[in-house]
XYZ file of C-alpha atoms in Angstrom:
702
model
C 25.816 -51.585 -2.071
C 26.015 -49.007 0.734
C 25.949 -46.212 -1.852
C 22.719 -47.538 -3.367
C 21.147 -47.837 0.091
C 22.177 -44.289 0.927
C 20.756 -43.028 -2.366
C 17.447 -44.807 -1.736
C 17.279 -43.269 1.747
C 17.824 -39.819 0.270
C 15.101 -40.436 -2.339
C 12.627 -41.533 0.352
C 13.408 -38.427 2.392
C 12.821 -36.147 -0.603
C 9.562 -37.905 -1.506
C 8.380 -37.438 2.067
C 9.200 -33.731 1.837
C 7.231 -33.553 -1.404
C 4.157 -35.064 0.259
C 4.419 -32.690 3.209
C 4.948 -29.709 0.915
C 1.931 -30.632 -1.216
C -0.271 -30.922 1.883
C 0.921 -27.550 3.142
C 0.382 -26.066 -0.321
C -3.230 -27.279 -0.333
C -3.858 -25.799 3.117
C -2.474 -22.409 2.099
C -4.470 -22.633 -1.130
C -7.693 -22.964 0.870
C -6.682 -20.015 3.053
C -6.032 -17.821 0.010
C -9.516 -18.325 -1.372
C -11.228 -18.188 2.033
C -9.565 -14.938 3.170
C -11.955 -12.006 3.508
C -9.458 -9.133 3.647
C -6.860 -8.166 1.084
C -3.889 -8.048 3.467
C -4.612 -11.591 4.632
C -4.891 -12.773 1.061
C -1.560 -11.156 0.150
C 0.140 -12.801 3.120
C -1.212 -16.228 2.142
C -0.100 -15.627 -1.437
C 3.433 -14.949 -0.193
C 3.350 -18.179 1.824
C 2.025 -20.014 -1.222
C 4.851 -18.642 -3.370
C 7.442 -19.643 -0.784
C 6.047 -23.173 -0.644
C 5.968 -23.570 -4.432
C 9.627 -22.513 -4.589
C 10.522 -25.282 -2.152
C 8.631 -27.756 -4.300
C 10.462 -26.496 -7.400
C 13.839 -27.144 -5.756
C 12.718 -30.654 -4.871
C 11.519 -31.071 -8.466
C 14.986 -30.183 -9.801
C 16.556 -32.829 -7.558
C 13.977 -35.392 -8.690
C 14.664 -34.609 -12.356
C 18.372 -35.224 -11.723
C 17.618 -38.648 -10.249
C 15.271 -39.507 -13.106
C 18.058 -38.861 -15.608
C 20.571 -40.901 -13.590
C 21.226 -44.566 -14.318
C 21.856 -45.378 -10.642
C 18.133 -45.290 -9.828
C 16.295 -48.437 -10.892
C 12.677 -47.757 -9.880
C 11.821 -44.316 -11.275
C 8.012 -44.510 -11.140
C 7.653 -42.803 -7.708
C 9.998 -40.042 -8.864
C 7.998 -39.490 -12.050
C 4.727 -39.378 -10.081
C 6.182 -36.874 -7.610
C 7.463 -34.665 -10.410
C 4.058 -34.629 -12.100
C 2.352 -33.812 -8.815
C 4.682 -30.849 -8.299
C 4.059 -29.646 -11.841
C 0.307 -29.830 -11.179
C 0.736 -27.614 -8.129
C 2.847 -25.217 -10.182
C -0.010 -24.877 -12.655
C -2.398 -24.168 -9.784
C -0.082 -21.470 -8.477
C 0.080 -19.864 -11.920
C -3.716 -19.686 -11.997
C -3.786 -18.068 -8.549
C -1.057 -15.619 -9.467
C -2.849 -14.669 -12.672
C -6.127 -14.072 -10.852
C -4.651 -11.899 -8.108
C -2.178 -9.944 -10.196
C -3.484 -6.706 -11.621
C -1.493 -4.694 -14.118
C -0.778 -1.095 -13.192
C -1.849 0.445 -16.490
C -4.779 -1.835 -17.248
C -8.357 -0.557 -17.169
C -8.966 -2.085 -13.779
C -5.722 -0.734 -12.350
C -6.323 2.774 -13.659
C -9.863 2.763 -12.328
C -8.560 1.637 -8.955
C -5.944 4.404 -8.894
C -8.563 7.058 -9.621
C -10.583 6.028 -6.563
C -7.592 6.054 -4.187
C -6.490 9.195 -2.414
C -2.754 10.059 -2.056
C -2.627 8.743 1.511
C -3.985 5.380 0.412
C -1.516 5.238 -2.490
C 1.389 5.956 -0.138
C 0.162 3.238 2.221
C -0.019 0.726 -0.633
C 3.515 1.574 -1.768
C 4.825 1.166 1.773
C 3.077 -2.161 2.320
C 4.331 -3.390 -1.053
C 7.887 -2.460 -0.097
C 7.539 -4.216 3.264
C 6.196 -7.317 1.503
C 9.166 -7.297 -0.897
C 11.640 -7.015 1.979
C 9.926 -9.870 3.826
C 10.084 -11.999 0.685
C 13.807 -11.297 0.265
C 14.464 -12.140 3.915
C 12.493 -15.381 3.594
C 14.541 -16.262 0.536
C 17.766 -15.620 2.449
C 16.528 -17.808 5.301
C 15.681 -20.624 2.887
C 19.089 -20.383 1.209
C 20.887 -20.519 4.551
C 18.818 -23.499 5.672
C 19.715 -25.331 2.478
C 23.415 -24.579 3.026
C 23.202 -25.753 6.645
C 21.513 -28.967 5.540
C 24.214 -29.554 2.942
C 27.052 -28.862 5.388
C 25.475 -31.031 8.092
C 25.234 -34.112 5.886
C 27.903 -36.807 6.223
C 31.239 -36.150 7.884
C 31.199 -32.394 7.254
C 29.154 -31.594 10.328
C 32.195 -31.344 12.620
C 34.499 -29.619 10.179
C 31.878 -27.014 9.204
C 30.658 -26.282 12.705
C 31.768 -22.640 12.685
C 30.167 -21.993 9.314
C 26.906 -23.576 10.483
C 26.894 -21.387 13.601
C 27.483 -18.310 11.459
C 24.578 -19.254 9.168
C 22.326 -19.823 12.185
C 23.194 -16.320 13.390
C 22.178 -14.873 10.021
C 18.916 -16.818 10.136
C 18.082 -15.460 13.620
C 18.734 -11.900 12.412
C 16.514 -12.391 9.364
C 13.665 -13.922 11.347
C 13.789 -11.064 13.842
C 13.365 -8.522 11.054
C 10.617 -10.616 9.438
C 8.569 -10.639 12.658
C 9.044 -6.891 13.135
C 8.123 -6.057 9.556
C 4.998 -8.230 9.676
C 3.834 -6.349 12.768
C 4.605 -3.005 11.104
C 2.592 -4.058 8.041
C -0.430 -4.822 10.242
C -0.145 -1.473 11.975
C 0.064 0.361 8.658
C -2.912 -1.523 7.220
C -4.954 -0.763 10.364
C -4.021 2.955 10.185
C -2.352 2.766 13.569
C 1.064 3.689 12.214
C 1.866 6.514 9.856
C 3.656 5.847 6.558
C 6.337 8.517 6.978
C 8.273 6.876 9.878
C 8.248 3.562 8.030
C 9.737 5.201 4.940
C 12.537 6.598 7.123
C 13.833 3.089 7.963
C 13.760 1.932 4.332
C 17.342 2.930 3.632
C 18.666 1.094 6.719
C 16.862 -2.119 5.799
C 17.996 -1.985 2.175
C 21.584 -1.564 3.339
C 21.123 -4.484 5.751
C 20.042 -6.721 2.864
C 23.197 -5.819 0.956
C 25.824 -5.856 3.744
C 24.479 -8.277 6.374
C 27.402 -10.654 5.691
C 30.093 -7.979 5.966
C 32.216 -8.316 9.116
C 32.630 -4.549 9.543
C 28.886 -4.098 9.339
C 28.193 -6.869 11.851
C 30.580 -5.323 14.366
C 28.393 -2.198 14.556
C 25.095 -4.053 14.028
C 22.311 -3.401 16.526
C 18.919 -4.823 15.659
C 17.079 -2.511 18.094
C 18.235 0.652 16.351
C 16.211 -0.105 13.208
C 12.815 0.364 14.819
C 13.526 2.903 17.595
C 12.108 5.775 15.548
C 8.790 3.924 15.144
C 8.234 3.693 18.945
C 6.688 0.268 18.655
C 6.762 -0.151 22.443
C 4.081 2.505 22.798
C 1.956 0.630 20.233
C 0.688 -2.807 21.200
C 1.754 -4.902 18.267
C 0.334 -8.098 19.770
C -3.251 -7.210 18.858
C -3.966 -5.032 21.896
C -6.451 -2.196 21.550
C -8.088 0.305 23.805
C -11.534 -0.207 25.206
C -13.474 2.862 26.252
C -16.122 2.605 28.943
C -19.000 5.084 29.194
C -21.070 5.792 32.336
C -22.839 2.765 33.751
C -26.359 3.996 32.959
C -26.125 2.786 29.353
C -27.781 -0.582 28.725
C -26.749 -3.362 26.390
C -29.183 -2.429 23.642
C -27.376 0.827 22.914
C -24.228 -1.111 22.036
C -26.206 -3.096 19.480
C -27.433 0.086 17.839
C -23.873 1.434 17.768
C -22.578 -1.797 16.220
C -25.147 -1.560 13.441
C -23.571 1.714 12.264
C -20.137 0.117 11.549
C -20.632 0.416 7.784
C -20.604 4.250 7.768
C -18.061 6.249 5.799
C -14.569 7.266 6.899
C -15.691 10.836 7.516
C -18.284 9.650 10.033
C -15.605 7.530 11.671
C -13.378 10.560 12.128
C -16.259 12.586 13.570
C -17.103 9.787 15.988
C -13.524 9.872 17.290
C -13.856 13.577 18.113
C -17.097 13.090 20.129
C -15.538 10.628 22.551
C -15.244 12.139 26.003
C -14.927 11.065 29.600
C -13.996 7.504 28.643
C -12.093 5.173 30.870
C -9.151 3.414 29.149
C -8.786 -0.309 29.914
C -5.958 -2.265 28.142
C -6.931 -5.770 27.049
C -4.911 -8.621 25.574
C -7.659 -10.745 24.052
C -9.652 -8.501 21.723
C -10.936 -5.054 20.867
C -14.257 -3.359 21.635
C -15.281 0.253 21.615
C -18.232 1.582 23.611
C -19.047 5.276 23.204
C -21.703 7.594 24.583
C -25.240 7.826 23.231
C -24.733 9.791 19.997
C -21.279 8.341 19.148
C -20.670 5.404 16.832
C -18.935 2.569 18.645
C -18.301 0.472 15.546
C -16.078 2.965 13.723
C -13.074 0.649 13.862
C -14.926 -2.560 13.196
C -13.116 -3.166 9.899
C -9.747 -2.691 11.599
C -10.755 -5.059 14.387
C -11.533 -7.846 11.926
C -8.060 -7.649 10.287
C -5.426 -10.055 11.559
C -1.661 -10.291 11.021
C 0.582 -13.169 10.218
C 2.204 -13.144 13.679
C -0.567 -15.230 15.148
C -2.728 -12.554 16.820
C -6.269 -13.576 17.683
C -9.072 -12.400 15.401
C -11.743 -10.466 17.274
C -15.291 -11.627 16.700
C -18.458 -9.599 16.322
C -20.469 -9.616 19.463
C -24.084 -10.712 19.000
C -26.831 -8.229 19.549
C -28.034 -7.853 23.086
C -25.239 -9.715 24.809
C -21.843 -8.576 23.589
C -21.329 -5.176 25.231
C -22.558 -3.155 28.189
C -23.457 0.525 28.081
C -24.510 2.867 30.862
C -26.802 4.928 28.615
C -30.490 3.900 28.771
C -32.099 2.695 25.566
C -34.469 5.083 23.849
C -38.059 3.928 23.521
C -38.027 4.202 19.762
C -35.020 1.963 19.348
C -35.138 -1.612 18.202
C -35.475 -4.422 20.701
C -32.776 -7.006 21.346
C -32.346 -9.677 18.708
C -32.695 -13.339 19.723
C -29.400 -14.785 20.902
C -28.154 -18.219 21.829
C -26.582 -16.890 25.016
C -28.134 -14.873 27.802
C -26.650 -11.369 27.923
C -25.044 -10.253 31.145
C -27.055 -7.757 33.090
C -24.325 -5.266 33.849
C -20.577 -4.997 33.808
C -19.771 -3.112 36.956
C -16.039 -2.795 36.275
C -13.286 -3.374 33.699
C -12.358 -6.721 35.265
C -15.814 -8.253 34.806
C -15.857 -6.977 31.255
C -12.573 -8.690 30.558
C -13.810 -11.931 32.078
C -16.928 -11.857 29.964
C -14.975 -11.185 26.816
C -12.456 -13.861 27.694
C -15.148 -16.459 28.284
C -16.914 -15.593 25.062
C -13.666 -15.638 23.143
C -12.845 -19.072 24.556
C -16.227 -20.367 23.513
C -15.795 -18.846 20.074
C -12.338 -20.369 19.862
C -13.726 -23.804 20.707
C -16.359 -23.463 18.017
C -13.735 -22.347 15.523
C -11.492 -25.252 16.470
C -14.335 -27.718 15.967
C -15.196 -26.111 12.661
C -11.539 -26.111 11.608
C -11.242 -29.777 12.615
C -14.273 -30.673 10.536
C -12.950 -28.700 7.596
C -9.546 -30.334 7.972
C -11.151 -33.785 7.993
C -13.204 -32.942 4.928
C -10.144 -31.532 3.165
C -8.125 -34.596 4.128
C -10.802 -36.893 2.729
C -11.011 -34.775 -0.406
C -7.235 -34.831 -0.801
C -7.145 -38.594 -0.350
C -9.865 -38.976 -2.948
C -8.002 -36.668 -5.332
C -4.757 -38.531 -4.684
C -6.423 -41.869 -5.439
C -7.972 -40.428 -8.596
C -4.625 -38.988 -9.670
C -2.859 -42.277 -8.939
C -5.444 -44.178 -10.967
C -5.118 -41.672 -13.789
C -1.337 -41.951 -13.685
C -1.538 -45.749 -13.828
C -3.867 -45.574 -16.807
C -1.600 -43.086 -18.553
C 1.424 -45.265 -17.851
C -0.404 -48.314 -19.232
C -1.375 -46.367 -22.353
C 2.203 -45.192 -22.798
C 3.477 -48.752 -22.469
C 0.979 -49.947 -25.071
C 1.883 -47.101 -27.411
C 5.577 -47.818 -26.902
C 5.031 -51.497 -27.725
C 3.090 -50.555 -30.873
C 5.836 -48.154 -31.903
C 8.479 -50.822 -31.376
C 6.508 -53.325 -33.456
C 6.041 -50.775 -36.223
C 9.733 -49.902 -36.147
C 10.618 -53.618 -36.283
C 8.353 -54.135 -39.294
C 9.840 -51.132 -41.057
C 13.348 -52.366 -40.302
C 12.546 -55.828 -41.668
C 11.015 -54.313 -44.808
C 14.074 -52.111 -45.282
C 16.385 -55.112 -44.841
C 14.361 -57.089 -47.380
C 14.576 -54.222 -49.862
C 18.314 -53.929 -49.278
C 18.794 -57.672 -49.820
C 16.717 -57.530 -52.985
C 18.670 -54.552 -54.271
C 21.950 -56.320 -53.437
C 20.847 -59.447 -55.304
C 19.821 -57.377 -58.316
C 23.160 -55.565 -58.232
C 24.999 -58.899 -58.084
C 22.950 -60.193 -61.024
C 23.669 -57.056 -63.040
C 27.356 -57.319 -62.209
C 27.420 -60.975 -63.263
C 25.634 -60.132 -66.512
C 28.098 -57.334 -67.195
C 31.007 -59.660 -66.485
C 29.537 -62.270 -68.817
C 29.031 -59.656 -71.525
C 32.581 -58.404 -71.076
C 33.891 -61.964 -71.213
C 31.908 -62.665 -74.375
C 33.151 -59.417 -75.894
C 36.741 -60.328 -75.056
C 36.299 -63.788 -76.544
C 34.786 -62.296 -79.686
C 37.637 -59.810 -79.983
C 40.179 -62.584 -79.447
C 38.498 -64.679 -82.125
C 38.470 -61.748 -84.540
C 42.118 -61.049 -83.748
C 42.976 -64.718 -84.345
C 41.110 -64.681 -87.664
C 42.866 -61.503 -88.700
C 46.188 -62.978 -87.662
C 45.546 -66.063 -89.772
C 44.501 -63.941 -92.735
C 47.601 -61.795 -92.346
C 49.845 -64.855 -92.168
C 48.186 -66.275 -95.262
C 48.728 -63.002 -97.111
C 52.374 -62.913 -96.038
C 52.877 -66.496 -97.175
C 51.237 -65.717 -100.522
C 53.419 -62.654 -100.962
C 56.537 -64.627 -100.089
C 55.600 -67.360 -102.557
C 54.894 -64.753 -105.206
C 58.238 -63.058 -104.575
C 59.998 -66.420 -104.686
C 58.333 -67.248 -107.982
C 59.286 -63.858 -109.385
C 62.888 -64.370 -108.300
C 62.995 -67.798 -109.884
C 61.467 -66.442 -113.071
C 63.977 -63.590 -113.137
C 66.879 -65.979 -112.651
C 65.645 -68.115 -115.490
C 65.440 -65.082 -117.736
C 68.921 -64.009 -116.748
C 70.285 -67.443 -117.429
C 68.676 -67.412 -120.828
C 70.140 -64.008 -121.577
C 73.522 -65.147 -120.299
C 73.487 -68.099 -122.614
C 72.606 -65.765 -125.490
C 75.327 -63.203 -124.640
C 78.710 -64.580 -123.573
C 80.035 -61.227 -122.235
C 77.048 -60.758 -120.024
C 77.425 -64.257 -118.652
C 80.899 -63.440 -117.397
C 79.469 -60.547 -115.360
C 76.760 -62.808 -113.984
C 79.336 -65.327 -112.923
C 81.261 -62.613 -111.150
C 78.200 -61.299 -109.383
C 76.964 -64.765 -108.464
C 80.371 -65.677 -107.052
C 80.589 -62.499 -104.925
C 76.844 -61.994 -104.021
C 75.595 -65.514 -103.855
C 72.555 -64.894 -101.610
C 71.174 -61.656 -103.095
C 68.051 -61.241 -105.197
C 68.683 -60.402 -108.842
C 65.142 -59.667 -109.903
C 65.795 -55.955 -110.407
C 69.201 -56.227 -112.107
C 69.353 -55.002 -115.671
C 72.705 -55.194 -117.475
C 73.181 -52.786 -120.309
C 73.705 -54.594 -123.654
C 73.463 -51.809 -126.098
C 74.958 -51.881 -129.462
C 77.986 -49.957 -128.214
C 78.887 -52.514 -125.616
C 81.699 -54.744 -126.617
C 81.527 -58.405 -125.919
C 83.826 -59.689 -123.239
C 84.931 -63.214 -122.891
C 85.282 -65.231 -119.701
C 88.958 -64.274 -119.450
C 88.001 -60.635 -118.683
C 87.069 -61.467 -115.049
C 89.974 -61.844 -112.661
C 89.922 -63.924 -109.488
C 90.188 -60.759 -107.379
C 86.960 -59.517 -108.851
C 85.272 -62.807 -108.079
C 86.065 -62.516 -104.362
C 85.069 -58.893 -103.987
C 82.020 -59.519 -101.687
C 78.224 -59.021 -101.672
C 76.938 -56.386 -104.069
C 73.319 -55.282 -104.756
C 72.910 -55.814 -108.498
C 69.907 -53.546 -108.632
C 72.150 -50.496 -108.202
C 74.222 -51.457 -111.264
C 71.376 -51.151 -113.681
C 72.813 -47.969 -115.159
C 76.432 -49.147 -115.374
C 77.655 -49.193 -118.945
C 79.339 -52.173 -120.437
C 82.670 -50.380 -120.547
C 82.627 -50.030 -116.660
C 82.517 -53.765 -116.235
C 85.937 -54.005 -117.751
C 87.342 -51.401 -115.304
C 88.519 -53.056 -112.092
C 88.546 -49.911 -109.942
C 84.935 -48.992 -110.546
C 83.844 -52.565 -109.822
C 85.491 -52.523 -106.384
C 83.801 -49.221 -105.481
C 80.371 -50.577 -106.358
C 80.991 -53.709 -104.317
C 81.884 -51.731 -101.175
C 78.789 -49.561 -101.608
C 76.570 -52.594 -101.853
C 78.110 -54.113 -98.762
C 77.555 -50.984 -96.656
C 73.942 -50.747 -97.840
C 73.419 -54.386 -96.909
C 74.768 -53.825 -93.387
C 72.510 -50.813 -92.873
C 69.467 -52.778 -93.978
C 70.201 -55.503 -91.417
C 70.260 -52.886 -88.605
C 66.662 -51.921 -89.426
C 65.254 -55.357 -89.993
C 61.398 -55.345 -89.743
C 59.675 -57.178 -86.852
C 56.318 -58.900 -86.532
C 54.712 -55.772 -85.041
C 55.395 -53.884 -88.283
C 52.931 -56.109 -90.070
C 50.064 -55.113 -87.704
C 47.589 -52.461 -88.670
C 48.241 -48.993 -87.268
C 46.057 -48.263 -84.227
C 44.190 -45.024 -84.733
C 42.331 -43.311 -81.854
C 38.589 -43.489 -82.376
C 36.471 -41.570 -79.824
C 33.433 -43.356 -78.397
C 31.207 -40.267 -78.276
C 32.605 -37.802 -80.805
C 31.747 -34.202 -80.120
C 30.993 -31.937 -83.087
C 33.840 -29.470 -83.454
C 34.679 -26.786 -86.018
C 36.760 -27.713 -89.006
C 39.649 -25.671 -87.651
C 40.050 -28.079 -84.769
C 42.404 -31.061 -85.205
C 40.592 -34.257 -86.137
C 43.385 -36.665 -85.214
C 45.988 -36.874 -82.436
C 49.091 -34.816 -82.939
C 52.029 -36.825 -84.313
C 54.280 -35.178 -81.734
C 53.098 -37.726 -79.178
C 54.767 -40.449 -81.196
C 58.162 -38.962 -80.361
C 59.850 -40.674 -77.351
C 61.765 -37.498 -76.525
C 58.548 -35.764 -75.520
C 57.938 -38.270 -72.717
C 61.245 -37.414 -71.103
C 59.888 -33.928 -70.392
C 56.577 -35.045 -68.867
C 55.965 -35.239 -65.118
C 55.354 -38.378 -63.122
C 51.641 -37.692 -62.690
C 51.187 -37.252 -66.428
C 53.086 -40.469 -67.146
C 50.834 -42.381 -64.745
C 47.766 -40.910 -66.410
C 48.978 -42.014 -69.860
C 49.826 -45.475 -68.558
C 46.424 -46.108 -66.936
C 44.137 -44.293 -69.400
C 45.826 -45.030 -72.752
C 46.137 -48.779 -72.480
C 47.162 -50.794 -75.510
C 48.733 -47.784 -77.273
C 52.224 -46.825 -78.235
C 52.015 -43.955 -75.778
C 51.452 -46.419 -72.919
C 54.631 -48.215 -73.896
C 56.585 -44.947 -73.989
C 55.169 -43.867 -70.606
C 56.057 -47.217 -69.026
C 59.567 -47.046 -70.426
C 60.059 -43.541 -69.043
C 58.745 -44.589 -65.604
C 61.175 -47.479 -65.574
C 63.980 -45.053 -66.380
C 62.974 -43.101 -63.253
C 63.447 -46.212 -61.037
C 59.760 -47.166 -60.901
C 58.968 -50.898 -61.021
C 55.623 -52.406 -61.990
C 53.996 -54.974 -59.656
C 51.981 -57.457 -61.718
C 49.848 -58.656 -58.800
C 48.712 -55.264 -57.524
C 49.037 -53.598 -60.990
C 50.776 -50.680 -59.306
C 54.086 -48.895 -59.740
C 56.520 -49.092 -56.805
C 59.703 -47.202 -56.034
C 62.195 -47.672 -53.234
C 61.861 -45.063 -50.504
C 65.043 -46.277 -48.851
C 67.416 -49.197 -49.099
C 65.707 -52.575 -48.480
C 66.039 -53.964 -44.975
C 65.906 -57.585 -46.136
C 67.158 -58.806 -49.507
C 67.042 -62.414 -50.764
C 67.010 -64.176 -54.101
C 63.209 -64.313 -54.095
C 62.118 -61.022 -52.543
C 63.183 -57.829 -50.837
C 61.472 -56.075 -47.900
C 61.509 -52.432 -46.832
C 59.763 -49.068 -47.229
C 58.374 -48.283 -50.693
C 56.550 -45.447 -52.387
C 53.641 -46.578 -54.534
C 51.178 -44.739 -56.732
C 47.539 -45.093 -55.601
C 45.540 -44.811 -58.814
C 42.256 -46.229 -57.459
C 41.303 -44.127 -54.434
C 43.473 -41.043 -54.097
C 45.488 -40.685 -57.315
C 48.541 -39.816 -55.261
C 51.788 -41.278 -54.015
C 51.697 -43.120 -50.694
C 54.338 -44.736 -48.482
C 54.101 -48.420 -47.533
C 56.301 -49.614 -44.668
C 57.576 -53.183 -44.268
C 56.366 -54.151 -47.726
C 57.534 -57.449 -49.184
C 58.226 -57.162 -52.915
C 58.491 -60.628 -54.457
C 60.541 -60.799 -57.626
C 58.085 -63.212 -59.215
C 55.574 -60.321 -59.524
C 58.140 -57.894 -60.959
C 57.582 -56.861 -64.585
C 61.068 -57.038 -66.162
C 60.268 -57.806 -69.796
C 60.273 -54.126 -70.719
C 63.642 -52.985 -72.030
C 64.835 -49.452 -71.519
């Protein structure tokens, strides 16, 4: 709470400084545009620039507070910042009007009219003005540092530093006052340019090394201006007044004052004609009275110029009452002009002259003070009116901004609601499309299942018909054999032997040779050993002659051959999958290729040995992108050989990364490596994963 109160106090202090600075800026602004002489205008411009810099520093502090969240009420800060920016724009206008480029048409024309002495004087005054500006800037910087060090608890700890800064400020102000007086003397042609240029190097070195301890040890502020002999020149606006013989009347001074607008050459000649004049030093003004033919107003322009050190501005004396001359007025001269004051009859001495001038100057000062007071009151009223108008304008602008901000917020809210409605509509449409796709897929699956069931039934019916047909053929063949056996007694003995040894075999393809050269054999030709010989395929004995049936050795060899063939056939017994139709790859969008390209998959991929050479990534690709094929089965079998296990819930292959931490009859828990086929197509590690055995695919045999 104390911090907020302290911050508010600081803000109020800065706002008060802003108001004071704006008032001072307006006063200097009026002085700039009311100044009659160029040197006065330049001085006021320098003061105006110094004041606008102070306001700019305050503006930077205000901008910092505006951007801070600690300040709640920011309206006064915003108004103060805008007021400062308005004054900055005014200063830019003033600077643009008074600044003349060196190589512009106006600047070149001005340079052509100036003589070398005038150019040198301008350069010197410009240099003096620059030095004064730098010194003022140094003073401002030191004052800011002193103010910063004096705030809070640092005043006691930084006492030595503050004293040192105050010493620097006193040095700078001393040089500023001296340089301002020198500038007035140079502008009034009372001081030559050459001596001023001689001290330039010392002052420039002072600006660079005024903080150096070695330099301050040998520093003497009086040594800078000794060569200028300023003591012999009255810097405080003191001039010489010449007094002619007492026979000159007051009208002659009026005639001399009327010639003040003559050229510089006439001024120089008037200086040479002065003779036998009494010198009287004055401290309140300047006046020159010369003899009859001389021009007393030769320095009238210099007398009107004033400096920034506060010297009094001399006023023109009215005709007939402002000066006293001892020379009588010629008869052809003009008479005295009407005046508000009665002219003095005679000034017998320098003291009475000084009293008269002092009294008149006091009266003039009173009139000027009254006029200045009236002007100040008018300016104050005008400023108050402008401030009220600006405040009203600011309130209106703020109200307009608030209304615009509210409209923008409403528009943004409407746009946001419309966007949300569109998003909801798009989401609903996407859900509908997804549901339709799922329904279509489900219908397609049902249709495929129905077709598969119909095909399965048809296939079973065909198999049953084939089996019945084969059974009928076997029965028919047995009947034929029985008939032949009854017709041929020798052949019947062989059939009895075969039936006794191969009771369960099919005899549909057996043909026993009964040519004319085959002798008939009776039932006694078959021995009991031959009857117990074992299972023999009678189809292989179709080419056996009748004489071989009588040979016992050949009969035993044929029986063993039939038995071995029967055992081999049982090893390769067909399964239900062999009755299914071969699945051939059919591309969805076939691409036209040359005839030299293969039109069907290579049969090499049917070889299980090829899958042993493939990498893990390739096996995963075959498993996930060749579903329902023989290659998927081979890839899964190879992955299982490499210790990968398929999780039926997540449809992902897992492999142990390390030994399980927990192992039970229902699950095991530990760190596993799994293949991410959905997002990254890479292998990832899953810690503390619980693999339940109920989701383990173990029906695949290796």
